[in-house]
Amino acid sequence: MAIDIVPRRAWGARAPRGGYTQLDSTRGVKVHYTGGRVDPGVVGDHDLCVSLVQSIQRHHMDGNGWMDIGYSFVACPHRKVFEGRGLHRLPAANGSGLNSGHYAVLGLVGNAGLVQPPDGVLHAVLDAIEHLRERGGAGREIKGHRDGYSTDCPGEPLYAWVRRGAPRPGDGDGDGDGTEAPPFPGRVLRYPPVTRGEDVRTWQRQMRARGWEIAVDGAYGGASRDVCRRFQRQQGVEDDGVVGPVTWRLAWEAPGTPEAAGTPEAADAPEGPEAPLT
């Protein structure tokens, strides 16, 4: 699949303050996360991705005093790649003295909310990396921001993927079977009160197929809510015990095994005294 780039003009980027520093080539790419909470709703609403990228640029320019967004490209859950500083331009997000060695690619996940990177984010990160190699003079290295800089970035789930060699989802690395979720039923499943119906039964059946101990009785009560919460923690989304559009989709499409809960990470500080993005 060819890279799906969202040009700066398409996401409403502000003009940079001044000129970029030329970057002929790098050793590779460093992968980042936002360092703040990312609304899980971005998975189902691309407009939220656009708004988030705009807020990141605003934070970098108005909060940090940088001349532009600090990243070379930004990868969103819809396998779209936002143009940041772009090709052959020095990034700012890797840390003082470290920007000339690697391009900077941000995956739209954070330390709360959406923590576990969806397949679309991973694909988009790799699409950006391949683009940087083909047209930007990037070398073969793929590292996390924390490699060479004191930070928790890019968060434990994304960094674990980098440490595995940044495999493509579906390339035999155990990151899911490619099953597509059925359409969301149009109402959330919650308790209390008990929610009943075939949509509940469908979700319960899928959770049992994933290996969870759950009754398939069409009644979403306390036991179903507890399974939901544990599953949400495993997937790195808010553990509210409510099956909404994101949790519904993850039941079919997410990797993972029962009881393997994800752990949120601390906030990122890309360069100097930057505050976490909120």
XYZ file of C-alpha atoms in Angstrom, residues 82 114 127 134 196 238 241 243:
8
model
C 0.621 13.781 8.572
C -5.218 5.245 23.864
C 4.935 3.863 5.905
C 13.318 6.239 -0.054
C -29.798 -7.267 27.479
C -9.850 3.729 29.496
C -16.343 -1.073 31.827
C -18.497 -1.423 25.573
